[in-house]
Amino acid sequence: MTTYVEARDALVGLINTAWTTGYPGRPVFYENTLSIDLDTVPSGYLRVEIEFQDSIEASLDLITRTFGVMYCTLFVKTGTGTREVLGMMDYLTNVARFVTTNKVTLGAPTPGAKLDKEAKKGWVGYELIVPFQFNSLT
């Protein structure tokens, strides 16, 4: 059975391994990052936010199934087009689609919002939403 910490560690481990292999030199930031110095970041980066959203009683044996979402937002410099960022989305989709680790099970990644609020700073973000679930004993 899995705890919140173990579930987060499993997700971080999966993403860190894949991202550093597929896009070496491009940083990944997580939800507790206070700020990102956009002047020092190379041509693209990944921001990951992990949210635990709901739980249900999954069996009479006091097993709780917890559901969450991992938001993977890919940032590229404005004016660079969408081809590169769509390739990044394809890569992360293939990494995360229907993966089962010993701690979490991921669902089908789906495209999310295009984030233009950073465009004033020279960046645009594309979101990939990855649902996940895990079981724990109550």
Short mmCIF file of N, CA, C and O in Angstrom, two decimals:
data_model
loop_
_atom_site.label_atom_id
_atom_site.label_comp_id
_atom_site.label_asym_id
_atom_site.label_seq_id
_atom_site.Cartn_x
_atom_site.Cartn_y
_atom_site.Cartn_z
N MET A 1 0.83 -1.18 0.00
CA MET A 1 0.00 0.00 0.00
C MET A 1 0.88 1.25 0.00
O MET A 1 2.02 1.22 0.43
N THR A 2 0.35 2.33 -0.47
CA THR A 2 1.13 3.52 -0.78
C THR A 2 0.70 4.72 0.06
O THR A 2 -0.48 4.91 0.31
N THR A 3 1.66 5.55 0.44
CA THR A 3 1.38 6.80 1.13
C THR A 3 1.44 7.94 0.12
O THR A 3 1.90 7.77 -1.01
N TYR A 4 1.01 9.12 0.55
CA TYR A 4 1.10 10.30 -0.32
C TYR A 4 2.55 10.58 -0.71
O TYR A 4 2.86 10.89 -1.86
N VAL A 5 3.45 10.48 0.26
CA VAL A 5 4.87 10.73 -0.01
C VAL A 5 5.42 9.73 -1.03
O VAL A 5 6.12 10.10 -1.98
N GLU A 6 5.08 8.46 -0.86
CA GLU A 6 5.56 7.43 -1.79
C GLU A 6 4.98 7.64 -3.18
O GLU A 6 5.68 7.45 -4.19
N ALA A 7 3.72 8.05 -3.27
CA ALA A 7 3.10 8.31 -4.57
C ALA A 7 3.81 9.47 -5.27
O ALA A 7 4.15 9.39 -6.46
N ARG A 8 4.04 10.55 -4.53
CA ARG A 8 4.73 11.69 -5.12
C ARG A 8 6.15 11.30 -5.54
O ARG A 8 6.59 11.66 -6.63
N ASP A 9 6.86 10.56 -4.69
CA ASP A 9 8.22 10.12 -5.05
C ASP A 9 8.23 9.28 -6.31
O ASP A 9 9.13 9.40 -7.15
N ALA A 10 7.23 8.42 -6.48
CA ALA A 10 7.14 7.57 -7.68
C ALA A 10 6.93 8.43 -8.93
O ALA A 10 7.55 8.20 -9.97
N LEU A 11 6.06 9.41 -8.82
CA LEU A 11 5.80 10.30 -9.96
C LEU A 11 7.03 11.14 -10.31
O LEU A 11 7.40 11.26 -11.47
N VAL A 12 7.66 11.70 -9.30
CA VAL A 12 8.86 12.51 -9.51
C VAL A 12 9.97 11.66 -10.13
O VAL A 12 10.65 12.09 -11.06
N GLY A 13 10.14 10.45 -9.62
CA GLY A 13 11.17 9.56 -10.16
C GLY A 13 10.93 9.25 -11.63
O GLY A 13 11.87 9.26 -12.44
N LEU A 14 9.68 8.97 -11.98
CA LEU A 14 9.34 8.67 -13.37
C LEU A 14 9.64 9.86 -14.28
O LEU A 14 10.30 9.72 -15.31
N ILE A 15 9.18 11.03 -13.89
CA ILE A 15 9.36 12.22 -14.72
C ILE A 15 10.82 12.63 -14.78
O ILE A 15 11.34 12.95 -15.86
N ASN A 16 11.52 12.64 -13.64
CA ASN A 16 12.94 13.04 -13.64
C ASN A 16 13.77 12.15 -14.55
O ASN A 16 14.59 12.64 -15.33
N THR A 17 13.58 10.85 -14.44
CA THR A 17 14.34 9.92 -15.27
C THR A 17 14.06 10.15 -16.75
O THR A 17 14.98 10.25 -17.57
N ALA A 18 12.79 10.26 -17.10
CA ALA A 18 12.42 10.44 -18.51
C ALA A 18 12.90 11.78 -19.04
O ALA A 18 13.45 11.86 -20.14
N TRP A 19 12.68 12.85 -18.27
CA TRP A 19 13.01 14.19 -18.76
C TRP A 19 14.52 14.37 -18.93
O TRP A 19 14.97 14.92 -19.93
N THR A 20 15.32 13.92 -17.96
CA THR A 20 16.76 14.08 -18.07
C THR A 20 17.35 13.20 -19.16
O THR A 20 18.40 13.52 -19.72
N THR A 21 16.68 12.11 -19.49
CA THR A 21 17.12 11.25 -20.59
C THR A 21 16.73 11.86 -21.94
O THR A 21 17.55 11.94 -22.85
N GLY A 22 15.48 12.28 -22.07
CA GLY A 22 14.99 12.79 -23.35
C GLY A 22 15.38 14.22 -23.65
O GLY A 22 15.54 14.60 -24.80
N TYR A 23 15.53 15.04 -22.60
CA TYR A 23 15.84 16.46 -22.78
C TYR A 23 16.92 16.89 -21.80
O TYR A 23 16.69 17.72 -20.92
N PRO A 24 18.12 16.33 -21.95
CA PRO A 24 19.20 16.69 -21.03
C PRO A 24 19.53 18.18 -21.11
O PRO A 24 19.47 18.77 -22.19
N GLY A 25 19.81 18.75 -19.98
CA GLY A 25 20.15 20.17 -19.93
C GLY A 25 18.96 21.09 -19.80
O GLY A 25 19.12 22.29 -19.58
N ARG A 26 17.77 20.54 -19.95
CA ARG A 26 16.57 21.36 -19.78
C ARG A 26 16.00 21.06 -18.39
O ARG A 26 15.70 19.91 -18.08
N PRO A 27 15.83 22.08 -17.57
CA PRO A 27 15.45 21.83 -16.18
C PRO A 27 13.98 21.44 -16.01
O PRO A 27 13.14 21.70 -16.87
N VAL A 28 13.72 20.82 -14.87
CA VAL A 28 12.37 20.52 -14.43
C VAL A 28 12.20 21.15 -13.05
O VAL A 28 13.09 21.07 -12.20
N PHE A 29 11.07 21.81 -12.87
CA PHE A 29 10.74 22.48 -11.61
C PHE A 29 9.46 21.88 -11.07
O PHE A 29 8.58 21.48 -11.83
N TYR A 30 9.33 21.86 -9.75
CA TYR A 30 8.15 21.29 -9.10
C TYR A 30 7.37 22.36 -8.35
O TYR A 30 7.85 23.48 -8.16
N GLU A 31 6.18 21.99 -7.91
CA GLU A 31 5.22 22.93 -7.35
C GLU A 31 5.74 23.75 -6.18
O GLU A 31 5.22 24.81 -5.90
N ASN A 32 6.75 23.31 -5.50
CA ASN A 32 7.25 24.09 -4.37
C ASN A 32 8.40 25.02 -4.74
O ASN A 32 9.02 25.62 -3.86
N THR A 33 8.68 25.18 -6.02
CA THR A 33 9.70 26.12 -6.47
C THR A 33 9.17 27.54 -6.28
O THR A 33 8.09 27.86 -6.76
N LEU A 34 9.92 28.36 -5.56
CA LEU A 34 9.46 29.72 -5.28
C LEU A 34 9.42 30.58 -6.52
O LEU A 34 8.44 31.26 -6.79
N SER A 35 10.49 30.56 -7.29
CA SER A 35 10.52 31.33 -8.53
C SER A 35 11.54 30.72 -9.48
O SER A 35 12.44 30.01 -9.06
N ILE A 36 11.34 31.02 -10.74
CA ILE A 36 12.23 30.50 -11.78
C ILE A 36 12.87 31.70 -12.45
O ILE A 36 12.18 32.61 -12.93
N ASP A 37 14.19 31.73 -12.48
CA ASP A 37 14.92 32.82 -13.14
C ASP A 37 14.90 32.55 -14.64
O ASP A 37 15.73 31.79 -15.16
N LEU A 38 13.95 33.15 -15.32
CA LEU A 38 13.75 32.88 -16.75
C LEU A 38 14.91 33.34 -17.62
O LEU A 38 15.06 32.90 -18.75
N ASP A 39 15.76 34.22 -17.09
CA ASP A 39 16.92 34.68 -17.86
C ASP A 39 18.01 33.62 -17.94
O ASP A 39 18.87 33.68 -18.80
N THR A 40 18.00 32.65 -17.03
CA THR A 40 19.05 31.63 -17.01
C THR A 40 18.59 30.28 -17.56
O THR A 40 19.40 29.38 -17.70
N VAL A 41 17.31 30.15 -17.86
CA VAL A 41 16.77 28.89 -18.36
C VAL A 41 17.06 28.77 -19.85
O VAL A 41 16.92 29.75 -20.59
N PRO A 42 17.47 27.57 -20.32
CA PRO A 42 17.71 27.41 -21.75
C PRO A 42 16.40 27.50 -22.55
O PRO A 42 15.41 28.00 -22.06
N SER A 43 16.38 26.96 -23.72
CA SER A 43 15.26 27.15 -24.65
C SER A 43 13.95 26.50 -24.24
O SER A 43 12.94 26.73 -24.88
N GLY A 44 13.93 25.72 -23.21
CA GLY A 44 12.68 25.13 -22.76
C GLY A 44 12.83 24.50 -21.39
O GLY A 44 13.94 24.16 -20.98
N TYR A 45 11.72 24.38 -20.68
CA TYR A 45 11.75 23.73 -19.37
C TYR A 45 10.39 23.12 -19.06
O TYR A 45 9.40 23.39 -19.74
N LEU A 46 10.36 22.31 -18.03
CA LEU A 46 9.16 21.60 -17.61
C LEU A 46 8.84 21.99 -16.18
O LEU A 46 9.72 22.02 -15.32
N ARG A 47 7.58 22.31 -15.93
CA ARG A 47 7.09 22.54 -14.57
C ARG A 47 6.06 21.47 -14.25
O ARG A 47 5.14 21.23 -15.04
N VAL A 48 6.22 20.80 -13.10
CA VAL A 48 5.32 19.71 -12.71
C VAL A 48 4.63 20.09 -11.40
O VAL A 48 5.28 20.51 -10.45
N GLU A 49 3.31 19.92 -11.40
CA GLU A 49 2.52 20.13 -10.19
C GLU A 49 1.72 18.86 -9.94
O GLU A 49 1.01 18.38 -10.83
N ILE A 50 1.84 18.32 -8.73
CA ILE A 50 1.14 17.09 -8.37
C ILE A 50 0.06 17.44 -7.36
O ILE A 50 0.36 18.03 -6.32
N GLU A 51 -1.18 17.11 -7.70
CA GLU A 51 -2.31 17.41 -6.82
C GLU A 51 -3.07 16.14 -6.49
O GLU A 51 -3.41 15.36 -7.39
N PHE A 52 -3.33 15.93 -5.22
CA PHE A 52 -4.17 14.83 -4.76
C PHE A 52 -5.58 15.40 -4.64
O PHE A 52 -5.79 16.40 -3.97
N GLN A 53 -6.57 14.75 -5.31
CA GLN A 53 -7.86 15.39 -5.45
C GLN A 53 -9.03 14.70 -4.77
O GLN A 53 -9.98 15.35 -4.37
N ASP A 54 -9.00 13.38 -4.64
CA ASP A 54 -10.17 12.69 -4.10
C ASP A 54 -9.76 11.32 -3.60
O ASP A 54 -8.73 10.78 -4.03
N SER A 55 -10.56 10.76 -2.71
CA SER A 55 -10.36 9.39 -2.24
C SER A 55 -11.71 8.72 -2.07
O SER A 55 -12.71 9.38 -1.77
N ILE A 56 -11.72 7.41 -2.25
CA ILE A 56 -12.93 6.63 -2.03
C ILE A 56 -12.57 5.37 -1.26
O ILE A 56 -11.41 4.96 -1.22
N GLU A 57 -13.57 4.77 -0.65
CA GLU A 57 -13.37 3.45 -0.04
C GLU A 57 -13.39 2.44 -1.17
O GLU A 57 -14.38 2.32 -1.90
N ALA A 58 -12.29 1.72 -1.35
CA ALA A 58 -12.15 0.84 -2.50
C ALA A 58 -12.55 -0.60 -2.21
O ALA A 58 -12.76 -1.38 -3.12
N SER A 59 -12.61 -0.98 -0.92
CA SER A 59 -13.02 -2.34 -0.59
C SER A 59 -13.45 -2.38 0.87
O SER A 59 -13.24 -1.43 1.64
N LEU A 60 -14.02 -3.49 1.26
CA LEU A 60 -14.44 -3.67 2.65
C LEU A 60 -13.25 -3.91 3.57
O LEU A 60 -13.39 -3.92 4.79
N ASP A 61 -12.06 -4.10 3.00
CA ASP A 61 -10.85 -4.35 3.79
C ASP A 61 -10.16 -3.04 4.19
O ASP A 61 -8.96 -3.04 4.46
N LEU A 62 -10.90 -1.95 4.21
CA LEU A 62 -10.39 -0.63 4.59
C LEU A 62 -9.28 -0.13 3.67
O LEU A 62 -8.33 0.53 4.09
N ILE A 63 -9.40 -0.43 2.41
CA ILE A 63 -8.46 0.09 1.41
C ILE A 63 -9.05 1.37 0.82
O ILE A 63 -10.21 1.41 0.41
N THR A 64 -8.24 2.40 0.82
CA THR A 64 -8.63 3.69 0.25
C THR A 64 -7.94 3.86 -1.09
O THR A 64 -6.74 3.64 -1.20
N ARG A 65 -8.70 4.25 -2.10
CA ARG A 65 -8.12 4.57 -3.41
C ARG A 65 -8.11 6.09 -3.53
O ARG A 65 -9.14 6.73 -3.42
N THR A 66 -6.93 6.64 -3.75
CA THR A 66 -6.77 8.08 -3.87
C THR A 66 -6.49 8.43 -5.33
O THR A 66 -5.72 7.75 -6.00
N PHE A 67 -7.13 9.49 -5.78
CA PHE A 67 -6.98 9.96 -7.16
C PHE A 67 -6.29 11.32 -7.17
O PHE A 67 -6.44 12.12 -6.25
N GLY A 68 -5.52 11.55 -8.19
CA GLY A 68 -4.85 12.83 -8.34
C GLY A 68 -4.54 13.13 -9.78
O GLY A 68 -4.85 12.34 -10.69
N VAL A 69 -3.94 14.27 -9.97
CA VAL A 69 -3.56 14.73 -11.31
C VAL A 69 -2.16 15.31 -11.25
O VAL A 69 -1.81 16.03 -10.31
N MET A 70 -1.36 14.97 -12.23
CA MET A 70 -0.04 15.55 -12.39
C MET A 70 -0.11 16.49 -13.60
O MET A 70 -0.41 16.05 -14.72
N TYR A 71 0.11 17.77 -13.35
CA TYR A 71 0.11 18.76 -14.42
C TYR A 71 1.55 18.95 -14.89
O TYR A 71 2.39 19.42 -14.13
N CYS A 72 1.81 18.60 -16.12
CA CYS A 72 3.13 18.80 -16.72
C CYS A 72 3.00 19.96 -17.70
O CYS A 72 2.33 19.83 -18.73
N THR A 73 3.60 21.09 -17.36
CA THR A 73 3.52 22.26 -18.23
C THR A 73 4.87 22.48 -18.88
O THR A 73 5.88 22.64 -18.22
N LEU A 74 4.85 22.43 -20.20
CA LEU A 74 6.06 22.59 -21.01
C LEU A 74 6.15 24.03 -21.48
O LEU A 74 5.22 24.55 -22.08
N PHE A 75 7.27 24.68 -21.17
CA PHE A 75 7.46 26.06 -21.55
C PHE A 75 8.54 26.17 -22.63
O PHE A 75 9.59 25.54 -22.52
N VAL A 76 8.23 26.95 -23.66
CA VAL A 76 9.18 27.26 -24.72
C VAL A 76 9.14 28.76 -24.96
O VAL A 76 8.16 29.42 -24.58
N LYS A 77 10.18 29.27 -25.56
CA LYS A 77 10.22 30.70 -25.83
C LYS A 77 9.18 31.07 -26.88
O LYS A 77 8.93 30.32 -27.82
N THR A 78 8.58 32.22 -26.70
CA THR A 78 7.59 32.69 -27.66
C THR A 78 8.24 32.87 -29.02
O THR A 78 9.42 33.21 -29.12
N GLY A 79 7.46 32.61 -30.04
CA GLY A 79 7.96 32.78 -31.41
C GLY A 79 8.69 31.58 -31.96
O GLY A 79 9.15 31.62 -33.10
N THR A 80 8.81 30.49 -31.20
CA THR A 80 9.53 29.31 -31.68
C THR A 80 8.61 28.29 -32.33
O THR A 80 9.07 27.24 -32.76
N GLY A 81 7.33 28.60 -32.40
CA GLY A 81 6.39 27.68 -33.03
C GLY A 81 5.96 26.57 -32.08
O GLY A 81 6.36 26.53 -30.92
N THR A 82 5.16 25.66 -32.59
CA THR A 82 4.61 24.59 -31.73
C THR A 82 5.23 23.23 -31.99
O THR A 82 5.01 22.31 -31.22
N ARG A 83 5.98 23.07 -33.05
CA ARG A 83 6.50 21.74 -33.40
C ARG A 83 7.35 21.14 -32.28
O ARG A 83 7.17 19.99 -31.91
N GLU A 84 8.27 21.91 -31.72
CA GLU A 84 9.13 21.39 -30.66
C GLU A 84 8.33 21.02 -29.42
O GLU A 84 8.52 19.96 -28.83
N VAL A 85 7.44 21.90 -28.99
CA VAL A 85 6.68 21.63 -27.77
C VAL A 85 5.72 20.46 -27.97
O VAL A 85 5.50 19.68 -27.04
N LEU A 86 5.19 20.30 -29.16
CA LEU A 86 4.33 19.14 -29.42
C LEU A 86 5.14 17.85 -29.38
O LEU A 86 4.65 16.81 -28.92
N GLY A 87 6.39 17.90 -29.82
CA GLY A 87 7.28 16.74 -29.69
C GLY A 87 7.53 16.40 -28.23
O GLY A 87 7.57 15.23 -27.85
N MET A 88 7.69 17.42 -27.39
CA MET A 88 7.86 17.20 -25.95
C MET A 88 6.60 16.57 -25.35
O MET A 88 6.68 15.67 -24.51
N MET A 89 5.44 17.05 -25.80
CA MET A 89 4.17 16.48 -25.31
C MET A 89 4.05 15.01 -25.73
O MET A 89 3.63 14.17 -24.94
N ASP A 90 4.41 14.71 -26.98
CA ASP A 90 4.39 13.32 -27.45
C ASP A 90 5.29 12.46 -26.57
O ASP A 90 4.92 11.36 -26.17
N TYR A 91 6.49 12.97 -26.29
CA TYR A 91 7.45 12.22 -25.49
C TYR A 91 6.90 11.93 -24.09
O TYR A 91 6.90 10.78 -23.64
N LEU A 92 6.40 12.96 -23.41
CA LEU A 92 5.87 12.75 -22.06
C LEU A 92 4.61 11.88 -22.05
O LEU A 92 4.39 11.10 -21.14
N THR A 93 3.80 12.01 -23.10
CA THR A 93 2.61 11.16 -23.21
C THR A 93 3.03 9.69 -23.30
O THR A 93 2.46 8.83 -22.62
N ASN A 94 4.02 9.40 -24.11
CA ASN A 94 4.48 8.02 -24.25
C ASN A 94 5.14 7.50 -22.97
O ASN A 94 5.07 6.31 -22.67
N VAL A 95 5.78 8.39 -22.23
CA VAL A 95 6.42 8.00 -20.96
C VAL A 95 5.37 7.66 -19.90
O VAL A 95 5.53 6.71 -19.14
N ALA A 96 4.31 8.45 -19.85
CA ALA A 96 3.35 8.35 -18.73
C ALA A 96 2.08 7.56 -19.04
O ALA A 96 1.37 7.17 -18.11
N ARG A 97 1.78 7.31 -20.28
CA ARG A 97 0.49 6.71 -20.65
C ARG A 97 0.34 5.30 -20.09
O ARG A 97 1.11 4.41 -20.39
N PHE A 98 -0.65 5.13 -19.24
CA PHE A 98 -1.05 3.83 -18.67
C PHE A 98 0.11 3.10 -17.97
O PHE A 98 0.16 1.88 -17.96
N VAL A 99 1.01 3.86 -17.37
CA VAL A 99 2.13 3.27 -16.64
C VAL A 99 1.66 2.83 -15.26
O VAL A 99 0.90 3.54 -14.60
N THR A 100 2.12 1.66 -14.84
CA THR A 100 1.89 1.20 -13.48
C THR A 100 3.24 0.95 -12.84
O THR A 100 4.02 0.13 -13.33
N THR A 101 3.54 1.71 -11.78
CA THR A 101 4.75 1.47 -11.01
C THR A 101 4.34 0.61 -9.82
O THR A 101 3.19 0.21 -9.70
N ASN A 102 5.26 0.38 -8.91
CA ASN A 102 4.88 -0.38 -7.72
C ASN A 102 4.11 0.48 -6.73
O ASN A 102 3.67 -0.02 -5.70
N LYS A 103 3.92 1.77 -7.03
CA LYS A 103 3.21 2.68 -6.12
C LYS A 103 1.98 3.35 -6.73
O LYS A 103 1.01 3.58 -6.03
N VAL A 104 2.03 3.71 -8.01
CA VAL A 104 0.93 4.45 -8.63
C VAL A 104 0.59 3.87 -10.01
O VAL A 104 1.42 3.23 -10.64
N THR A 105 -0.65 4.16 -10.43
CA THR A 105 -1.10 3.80 -11.77
C THR A 105 -1.52 5.09 -12.45
O THR A 105 -2.32 5.86 -11.91
N LEU A 106 -0.96 5.33 -13.63
CA LEU A 106 -1.28 6.54 -14.38
C LEU A 106 -2.29 6.22 -15.46
O LEU A 106 -2.33 5.10 -15.99
N GLY A 107 -3.10 7.22 -15.79
CA GLY A 107 -4.11 7.07 -16.83
C GLY A 107 -3.66 7.66 -18.15
O GLY A 107 -2.46 7.76 -18.43
N ALA A 108 -4.62 8.08 -18.94
CA ALA A 108 -4.35 8.65 -20.26
C ALA A 108 -4.06 10.14 -20.15
O ALA A 108 -4.90 10.91 -19.71
N PRO A 109 -2.85 10.56 -20.54
CA PRO A 109 -2.55 11.99 -20.55
C PRO A 109 -3.43 12.72 -21.56
O PRO A 109 -3.76 12.18 -22.62
N THR A 110 -3.81 13.93 -21.22
CA THR A 110 -4.65 14.71 -22.11
C THR A 110 -4.12 16.14 -22.18
O THR A 110 -3.61 16.66 -21.19
N PRO A 111 -4.22 16.77 -23.35
CA PRO A 111 -3.76 18.16 -23.45
C PRO A 111 -4.63 19.06 -22.58
O PRO A 111 -5.83 18.86 -22.46
N GLY A 112 -3.99 20.06 -22.00
CA GLY A 112 -4.71 21.03 -21.18
C GLY A 112 -4.66 22.40 -21.84
O GLY A 112 -4.64 22.53 -23.06
N ALA A 113 -4.55 23.39 -21.00
CA ALA A 113 -4.59 24.78 -21.46
C ALA A 113 -3.26 25.22 -22.07
O ALA A 113 -2.21 24.70 -21.74
N LYS A 114 -3.36 26.19 -22.94
CA LYS A 114 -2.18 26.90 -23.41
C LYS A 114 -2.05 28.11 -22.50
O LYS A 114 -2.99 28.89 -22.33
N LEU A 115 -0.89 28.25 -21.88
CA LEU A 115 -0.70 29.30 -20.88
C LEU A 115 0.07 30.47 -21.48
O LEU A 115 1.29 30.38 -21.69
N ASP A 116 -0.64 31.54 -21.74
CA ASP A 116 -0.02 32.71 -22.36
C ASP A 116 0.39 33.78 -21.35
O ASP A 116 0.98 34.77 -21.72
N LYS A 117 0.07 33.57 -20.06
CA LYS A 117 0.35 34.64 -19.09
C LYS A 117 1.85 34.90 -18.92
O LYS A 117 2.24 35.98 -18.50
N GLU A 118 2.69 33.91 -19.25
CA GLU A 118 4.14 34.12 -19.19
C GLU A 118 4.67 34.73 -20.49
O GLU A 118 5.85 35.03 -20.59
N ALA A 119 3.80 34.93 -21.48
CA ALA A 119 4.25 35.44 -22.78
C ALA A 119 4.88 36.82 -22.65
O ALA A 119 5.78 37.17 -23.41
N LYS A 120 4.44 37.60 -21.67
CA LYS A 120 5.05 38.91 -21.46
C LYS A 120 6.52 38.78 -21.08
O LYS A 120 7.31 39.68 -21.31
N LYS A 121 6.88 37.66 -20.50
CA LYS A 121 8.26 37.41 -20.10
C LYS A 121 9.02 36.63 -21.19
O LYS A 121 10.15 36.22 -20.99
N GLY A 122 8.36 36.36 -22.32
CA GLY A 122 9.02 35.69 -23.44
C GLY A 122 8.80 34.19 -23.51
O GLY A 122 9.47 33.51 -24.27
N TRP A 123 7.85 33.66 -22.73
CA TRP A 123 7.60 32.22 -22.69
C TRP A 123 6.12 31.93 -22.90
O TRP A 123 5.25 32.72 -22.55
N VAL A 124 5.84 30.75 -23.44
CA VAL A 124 4.47 30.27 -23.55
C VAL A 124 4.46 28.82 -23.06
O VAL A 124 5.41 28.07 -23.29
N GLY A 125 3.40 28.44 -22.34
CA GLY A 125 3.32 27.11 -21.76
C GLY A 125 2.21 26.27 -22.36
O GLY A 125 1.16 26.78 -22.74
N TYR A 126 2.47 24.98 -22.45
CA TYR A 126 1.49 24.01 -22.95
C TYR A 126 1.34 22.93 -21.89
O TYR A 126 2.32 22.31 -21.49
N GLU A 127 0.12 22.68 -21.48
CA GLU A 127 -0.14 21.78 -20.37
C GLU A 127 -0.49 20.37 -20.84
O GLU A 127 -1.20 20.20 -21.82
N LEU A 128 0.02 19.40 -20.10
CA LEU A 128 -0.34 18.00 -20.29
C LEU A 128 -0.83 17.50 -18.94
O LEU A 128 -0.12 17.59 -17.94
N ILE A 129 -2.05 16.99 -18.90
CA ILE A 129 -2.68 16.57 -17.64
C ILE A 129 -2.65 15.05 -17.57
O ILE A 129 -3.17 14.37 -18.46
N VAL A 130 -2.04 14.52 -16.50
CA VAL A 130 -1.88 13.07 -16.35
C VAL A 130 -2.58 12.63 -15.07
O VAL A 130 -2.11 12.92 -13.96
N PRO A 131 -3.71 11.91 -15.20
CA PRO A 131 -4.38 11.41 -13.99
C PRO A 131 -3.62 10.21 -13.41
O PRO A 131 -2.95 9.47 -14.13
N PHE A 132 -3.72 10.04 -12.09
CA PHE A 132 -3.10 8.89 -11.44
C PHE A 132 -3.95 8.46 -10.26
O PHE A 132 -4.84 9.18 -9.80
N GLN A 133 -3.65 7.24 -9.78
CA GLN A 133 -4.33 6.72 -8.60
C GLN A 133 -3.40 5.78 -7.85
O GLN A 133 -2.45 5.25 -8.41
N PHE A 134 -3.70 5.58 -6.56
CA PHE A 134 -2.97 4.63 -5.76
C PHE A 134 -3.86 4.16 -4.60
O PHE A 134 -4.85 4.80 -4.28
N ASN A 135 -3.50 3.03 -4.03
CA ASN A 135 -4.26 2.45 -2.92
C ASN A 135 -3.47 2.56 -1.63
O ASN A 135 -2.23 2.46 -1.63
N SER A 136 -4.19 2.72 -0.53
CA SER A 136 -3.57 2.74 0.79
C SER A 136 -4.51 2.10 1.80
O SER A 136 -5.72 2.05 1.59
N LEU A 137 -3.94 1.61 2.88
CA LEU A 137 -4.72 1.04 3.97
C LEU A 137 -5.16 2.18 4.89
O LEU A 137 -4.37 3.08 5.19
N THR A 138 -6.37 2.11 5.36
CA THR A 138 -6.88 3.12 6.27
C THR A 138 -6.46 2.82 7.68
O THR A 138 -6.33 1.72 8.09
#
